[in-house]
XYZ file of C-alpha atoms in Angstrom:
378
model
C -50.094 -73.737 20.333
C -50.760 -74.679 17.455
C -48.516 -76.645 14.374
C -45.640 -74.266 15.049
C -44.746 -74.396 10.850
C -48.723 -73.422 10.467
C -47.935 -70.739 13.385
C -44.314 -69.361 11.449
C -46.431 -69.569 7.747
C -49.530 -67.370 9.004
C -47.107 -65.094 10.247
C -45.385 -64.630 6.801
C -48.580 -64.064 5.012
C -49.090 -61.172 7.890
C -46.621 -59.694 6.870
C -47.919 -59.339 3.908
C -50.938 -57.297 4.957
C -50.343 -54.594 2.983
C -52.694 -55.691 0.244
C -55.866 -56.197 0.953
C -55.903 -57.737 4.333
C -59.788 -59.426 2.896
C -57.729 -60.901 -0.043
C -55.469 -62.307 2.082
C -58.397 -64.356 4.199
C -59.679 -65.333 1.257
C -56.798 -67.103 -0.198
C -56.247 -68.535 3.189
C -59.887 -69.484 3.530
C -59.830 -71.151 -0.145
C -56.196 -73.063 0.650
C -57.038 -73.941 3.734
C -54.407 -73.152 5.785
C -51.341 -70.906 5.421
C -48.946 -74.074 5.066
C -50.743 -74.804 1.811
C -50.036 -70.841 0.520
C -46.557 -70.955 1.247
C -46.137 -74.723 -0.136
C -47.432 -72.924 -3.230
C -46.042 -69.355 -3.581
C -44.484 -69.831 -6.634
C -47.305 -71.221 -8.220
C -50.293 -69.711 -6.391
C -52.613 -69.305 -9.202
C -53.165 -73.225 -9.008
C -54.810 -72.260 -5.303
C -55.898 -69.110 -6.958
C -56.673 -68.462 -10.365
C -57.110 -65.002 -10.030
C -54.330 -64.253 -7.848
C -53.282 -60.651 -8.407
C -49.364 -60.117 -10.156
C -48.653 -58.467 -6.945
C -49.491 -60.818 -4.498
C -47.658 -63.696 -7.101
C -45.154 -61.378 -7.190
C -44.966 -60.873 -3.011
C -44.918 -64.385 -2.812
C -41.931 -65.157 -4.543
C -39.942 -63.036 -2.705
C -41.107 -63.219 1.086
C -37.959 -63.797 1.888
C -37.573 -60.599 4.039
C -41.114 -61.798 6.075
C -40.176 -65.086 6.763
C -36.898 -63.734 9.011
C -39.356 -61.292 10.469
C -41.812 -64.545 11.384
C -38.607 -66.259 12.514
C -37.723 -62.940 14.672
C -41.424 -62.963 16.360
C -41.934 -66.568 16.895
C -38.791 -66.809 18.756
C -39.707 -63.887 20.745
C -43.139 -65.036 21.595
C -41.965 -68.290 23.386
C -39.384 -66.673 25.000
C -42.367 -64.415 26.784
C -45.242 -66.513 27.339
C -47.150 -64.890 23.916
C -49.861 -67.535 22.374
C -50.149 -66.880 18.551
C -53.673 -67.804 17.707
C -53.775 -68.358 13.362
C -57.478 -68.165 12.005
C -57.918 -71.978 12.159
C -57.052 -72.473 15.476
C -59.545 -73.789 17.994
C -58.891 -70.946 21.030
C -59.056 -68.008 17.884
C -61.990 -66.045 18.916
C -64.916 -67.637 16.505
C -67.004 -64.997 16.230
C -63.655 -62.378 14.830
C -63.491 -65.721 12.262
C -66.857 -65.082 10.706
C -65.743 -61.588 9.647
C -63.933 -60.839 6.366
C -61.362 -59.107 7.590
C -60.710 -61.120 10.312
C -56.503 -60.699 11.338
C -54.603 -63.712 9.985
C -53.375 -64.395 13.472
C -53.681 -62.898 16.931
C -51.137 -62.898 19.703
C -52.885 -63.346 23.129
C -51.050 -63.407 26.645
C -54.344 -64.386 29.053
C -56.313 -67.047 30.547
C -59.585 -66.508 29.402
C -61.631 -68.458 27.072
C -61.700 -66.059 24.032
C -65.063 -67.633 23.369
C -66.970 -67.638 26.562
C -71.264 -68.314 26.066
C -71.322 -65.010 26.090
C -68.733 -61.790 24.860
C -69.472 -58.220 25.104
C -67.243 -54.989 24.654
C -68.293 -51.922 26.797
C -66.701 -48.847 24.769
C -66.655 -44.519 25.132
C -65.047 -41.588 25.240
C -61.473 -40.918 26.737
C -62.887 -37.773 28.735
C -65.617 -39.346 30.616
C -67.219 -38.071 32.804
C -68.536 -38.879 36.699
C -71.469 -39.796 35.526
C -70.036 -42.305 32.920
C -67.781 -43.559 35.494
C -70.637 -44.430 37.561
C -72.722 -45.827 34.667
C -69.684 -48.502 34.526
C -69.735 -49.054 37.669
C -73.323 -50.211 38.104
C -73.533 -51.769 35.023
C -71.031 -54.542 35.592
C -71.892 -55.108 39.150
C -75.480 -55.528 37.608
C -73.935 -57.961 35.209
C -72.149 -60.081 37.245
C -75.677 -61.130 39.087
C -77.311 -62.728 35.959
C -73.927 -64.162 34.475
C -71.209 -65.033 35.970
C -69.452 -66.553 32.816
C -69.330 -63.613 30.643
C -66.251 -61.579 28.862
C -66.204 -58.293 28.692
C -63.744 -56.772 26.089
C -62.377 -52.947 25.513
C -59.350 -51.314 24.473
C -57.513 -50.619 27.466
C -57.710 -46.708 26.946
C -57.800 -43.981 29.046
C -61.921 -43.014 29.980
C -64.572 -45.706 29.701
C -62.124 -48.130 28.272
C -59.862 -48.254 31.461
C -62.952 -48.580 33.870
C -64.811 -51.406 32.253
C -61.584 -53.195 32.679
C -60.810 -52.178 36.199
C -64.918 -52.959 37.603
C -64.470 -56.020 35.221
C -61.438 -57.284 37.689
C -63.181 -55.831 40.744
C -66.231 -57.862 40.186
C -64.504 -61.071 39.358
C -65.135 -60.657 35.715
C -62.640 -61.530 33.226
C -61.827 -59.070 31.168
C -59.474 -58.409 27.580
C -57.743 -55.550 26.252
C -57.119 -55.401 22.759
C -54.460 -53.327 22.051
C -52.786 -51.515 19.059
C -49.429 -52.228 19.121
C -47.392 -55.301 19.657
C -47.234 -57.067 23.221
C -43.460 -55.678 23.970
C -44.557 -53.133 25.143
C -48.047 -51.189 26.756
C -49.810 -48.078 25.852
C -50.578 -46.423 27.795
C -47.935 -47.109 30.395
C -50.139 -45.520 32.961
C -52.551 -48.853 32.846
C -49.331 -51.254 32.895
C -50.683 -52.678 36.497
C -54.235 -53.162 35.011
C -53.068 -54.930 32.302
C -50.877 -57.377 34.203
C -53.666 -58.356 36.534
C -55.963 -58.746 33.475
C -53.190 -61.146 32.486
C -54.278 -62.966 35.475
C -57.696 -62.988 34.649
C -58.413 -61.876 30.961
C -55.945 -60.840 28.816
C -54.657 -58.466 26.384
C -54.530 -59.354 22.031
C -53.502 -57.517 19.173
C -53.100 -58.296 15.926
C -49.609 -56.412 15.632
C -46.140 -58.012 16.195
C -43.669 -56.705 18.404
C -41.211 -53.661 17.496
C -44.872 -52.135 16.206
C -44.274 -48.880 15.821
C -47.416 -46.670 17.650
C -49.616 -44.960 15.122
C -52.963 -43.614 15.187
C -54.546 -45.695 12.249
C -53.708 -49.176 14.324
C -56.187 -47.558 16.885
C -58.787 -47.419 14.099
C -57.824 -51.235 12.872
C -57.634 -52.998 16.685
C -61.573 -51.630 17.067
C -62.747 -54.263 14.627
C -61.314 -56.596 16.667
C -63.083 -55.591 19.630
C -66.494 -55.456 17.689
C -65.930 -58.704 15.396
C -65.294 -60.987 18.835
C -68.620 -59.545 20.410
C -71.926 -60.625 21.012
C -72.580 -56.662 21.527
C -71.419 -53.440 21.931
C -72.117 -50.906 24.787
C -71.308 -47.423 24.506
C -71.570 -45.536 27.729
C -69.920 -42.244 26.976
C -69.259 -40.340 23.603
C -68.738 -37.222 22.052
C -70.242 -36.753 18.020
C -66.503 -37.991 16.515
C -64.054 -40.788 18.115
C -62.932 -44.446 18.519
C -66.394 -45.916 20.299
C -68.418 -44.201 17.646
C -66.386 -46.030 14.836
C -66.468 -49.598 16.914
C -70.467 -49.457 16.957
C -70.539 -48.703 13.395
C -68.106 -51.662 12.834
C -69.982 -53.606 15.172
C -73.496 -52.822 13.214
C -71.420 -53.825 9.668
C -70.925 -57.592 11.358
C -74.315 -57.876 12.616
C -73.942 -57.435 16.051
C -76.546 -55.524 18.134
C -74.908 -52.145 19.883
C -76.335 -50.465 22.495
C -75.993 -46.819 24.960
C -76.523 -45.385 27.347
C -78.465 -41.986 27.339
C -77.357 -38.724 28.619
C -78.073 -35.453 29.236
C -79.012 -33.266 25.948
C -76.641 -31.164 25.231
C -74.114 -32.747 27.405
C -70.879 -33.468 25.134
C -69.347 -36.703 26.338
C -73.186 -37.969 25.475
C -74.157 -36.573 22.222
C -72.878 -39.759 20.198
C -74.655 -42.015 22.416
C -77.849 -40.127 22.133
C -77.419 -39.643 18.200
C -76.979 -43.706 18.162
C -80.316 -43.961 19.378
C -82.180 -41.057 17.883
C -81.266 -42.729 14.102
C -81.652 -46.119 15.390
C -78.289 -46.723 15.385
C -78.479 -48.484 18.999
C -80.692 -49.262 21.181
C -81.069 -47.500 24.518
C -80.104 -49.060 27.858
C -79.911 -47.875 31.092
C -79.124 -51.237 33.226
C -78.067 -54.396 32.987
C -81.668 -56.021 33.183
C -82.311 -54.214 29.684
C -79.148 -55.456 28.202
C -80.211 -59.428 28.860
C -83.877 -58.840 27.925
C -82.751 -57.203 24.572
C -80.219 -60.189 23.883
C -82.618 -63.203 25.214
C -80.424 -64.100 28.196
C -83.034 -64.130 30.377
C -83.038 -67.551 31.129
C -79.179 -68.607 31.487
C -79.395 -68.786 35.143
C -81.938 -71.222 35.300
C -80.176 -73.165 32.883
C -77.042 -73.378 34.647
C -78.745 -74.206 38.362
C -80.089 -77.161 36.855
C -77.108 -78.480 36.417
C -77.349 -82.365 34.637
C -80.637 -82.814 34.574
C -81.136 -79.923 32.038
C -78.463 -81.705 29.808
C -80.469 -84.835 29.983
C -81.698 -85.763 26.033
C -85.322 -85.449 25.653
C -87.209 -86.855 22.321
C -89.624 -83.911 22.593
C -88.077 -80.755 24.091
C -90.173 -77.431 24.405
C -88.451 -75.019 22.044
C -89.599 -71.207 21.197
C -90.445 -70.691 17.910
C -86.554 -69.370 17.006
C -85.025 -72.646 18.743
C -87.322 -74.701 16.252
C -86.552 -72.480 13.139
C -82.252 -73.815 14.346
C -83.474 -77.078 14.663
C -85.245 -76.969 11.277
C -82.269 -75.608 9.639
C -80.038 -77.631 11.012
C -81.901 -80.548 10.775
C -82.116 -80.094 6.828
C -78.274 -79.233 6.667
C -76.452 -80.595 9.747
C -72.810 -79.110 11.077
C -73.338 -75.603 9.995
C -71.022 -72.274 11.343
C -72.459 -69.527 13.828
C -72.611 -67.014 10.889
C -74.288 -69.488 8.765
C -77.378 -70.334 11.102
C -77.472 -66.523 11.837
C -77.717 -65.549 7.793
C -80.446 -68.455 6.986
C -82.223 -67.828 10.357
C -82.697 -63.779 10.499
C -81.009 -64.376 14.076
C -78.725 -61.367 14.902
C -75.444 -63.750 16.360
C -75.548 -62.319 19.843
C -78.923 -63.936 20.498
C -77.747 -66.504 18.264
C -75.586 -68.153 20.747
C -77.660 -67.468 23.910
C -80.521 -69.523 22.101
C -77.520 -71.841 20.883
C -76.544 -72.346 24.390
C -80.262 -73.092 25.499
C -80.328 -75.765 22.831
C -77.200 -77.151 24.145
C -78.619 -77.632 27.226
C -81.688 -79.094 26.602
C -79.503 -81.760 24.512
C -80.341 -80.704 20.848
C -77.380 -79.074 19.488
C -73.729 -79.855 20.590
C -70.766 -77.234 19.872
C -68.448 -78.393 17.872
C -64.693 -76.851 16.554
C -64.422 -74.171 14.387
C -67.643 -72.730 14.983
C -70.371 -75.513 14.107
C -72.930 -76.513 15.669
C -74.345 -80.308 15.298
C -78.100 -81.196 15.916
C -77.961 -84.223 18.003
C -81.837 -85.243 17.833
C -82.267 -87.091 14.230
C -85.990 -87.273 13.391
């Protein structure tokens, strides 16, 4: 975990979410951290000048949050509960890039929120068969040409529940975000899923226990499922619900979405086919398309060479979007993810495949928070 007064202080600015939750990054982002905030409530406009009389106003009396932080800290190290504050090394990095990225996340897992690669495999509740089996294959499929990746839903009943349950049965890990606090599980139904995804994935939310269940936090949790994504897949959906609204989100950040096609007129696929007929996704109909479309292709071959691909060379081979990185990066070293994808024209989930590729051939090395260093100085 991380500085438990850092941990406690995020929390009391959470709870002060009901103002603009993108106000409330931003005077985190500009203080650096929420320590600094709450060292300066009562005088916040030296942080920032332009600091709202409510939110001066919210910070002098917090008073009520801070027991509630007190309340939920407590509770989370009594039951194994990770709070992950926007500055923290193991908060998902690509969910930092975006505006309205949650304050802090509470995670019980073991994955690596930020595996090489992240995608989130969304639909309707009512699937059908045939979306079932469209699951099914896909992640099988998946599992041959990477064996590191995350895939990320929302633990619901319908598509959500079976990406997470071929996820596990393909040796996949695999996270649920969810829309309430971690004391409890909705839908109870999926209680076993979720504990094995424990095991091997995890479930985050954004929401503090004794959350009451309400239909907007549905709404709020899918940004979280698109903002830590290097795409979206929807399989099933009808014309309205919850996977239509996470692709939207999902095209908002810059991520590239993708679905399946079904039969015209068939309900549970009119949404996906409407994504593609106004080029709102791109249509799929295997695995093999998904890691052409994102530049994967070659992760494999990187991995089975093991060492020797790590090995520096003065004059690497690059493609012609590797040198326009290098380029950048060799102008302005030690830049974020969302930065190189903005000055590049590089949508961020074939950002970081072509990242990775870099990596290994000893250009670029990862470093916290996001950045990425150019290790070859001309």
């Amino acid at each position: 975990m991380a500085d438990i007064q850092e941990v406690f202080n995020t929390m009391v600015l959470a709870r002060l979410n009901y103002f603009s939750l993108a106000g409330l990054v931003r005077l985190y982002r500009e203080a650096g951290s929420a320590s600094v905030v709450m060292e300066h409530r009562h005088d916040i406009r030296e942080v920032l000048p332009d600091a709202s009389e409510r939110l001066t106003d919210a910070l002098r009396h917090c008073d009520d949050a801070m027991k509630r932080a007190e309340i939920e800290l407590q509770f989370d190290l009594d039951h194994n509960i990770l709070p992950l504050t926007l500055n923290d090394d193991h908060y998902p990095v690509r969910l930092r890039e975006c505006d309205d990225a949650p304050l802090v996340l509470f995670y019980r897992g073991s994955a690596d929120l930020n595996r090489r690669h992240v995608i989130n495999i969304v639909g309707t509740r009512r699937c059908t068969s045939y979306g079932k089996d469209l699951v099914r294959r896909f992640v099988a499929d998946l599992k041959q040409y990477d064996k590191e990746l995350l895939i990320v839903s929302g633990l619901a009943y319908g598509i959500d529940i079976a990406a997470h349950r071929e996820s596990l049965a393909n040796g996949i890990d695999t996270v649920g975000v969810l829309a309430h606090g971690l004391d409890e599980l909705y839908p109870t139904a999926h209680r076993d899923t979720a504990k094995e995804m424990v095991a091997h994935g995890g479930v985050l939310t954004e929401y503090m226990t004794q959350t009451m269940i309400d239909k907007r936090n549905f709404v709020q949790r899918n940004r979280i499922v698109a903002g830590m994504s290097d795409a979206c897949i929807v399989v099933e959906s009808a014309t309205k619900g919850g996977a239509l609204i996470t692709a939207g989100i999902s095209q908002g950040y810059g991520r590239d979405v993708f679905a399946f096609p079904g039969a015209v007129g068939a309900s549970s696929s009119e949404g996906c086919n409407h994504l593609i007929r106004d080029n709102k996704a791109s249509l799929i109909t295997c695995a093999e398309d998904l890691i052409k479309a994102m530049g994967w292709e070659n992760l494999q071959g990187s991995r089975v060479k093991g060492r020797e691909s790590k090995e520096l060379s003065l004059f690497p081979e690059l493609s012609a979007e590797e040198q326009s990185i290098v380029t950048l990066l060799g102008h302005t070293n030690d830049l974020q993810l969302n930065v190189i994808s903005v000055k590049t024209n590089i949508p961020i989930g074939r950002l970081t495949g072509l990242l990775f590729e870099l990596e290994m051939k000893g250009v670029v090395k990862p470093l916290a928070g996001g950045m990425y260093h150019y290790m070859v100085e001309s």
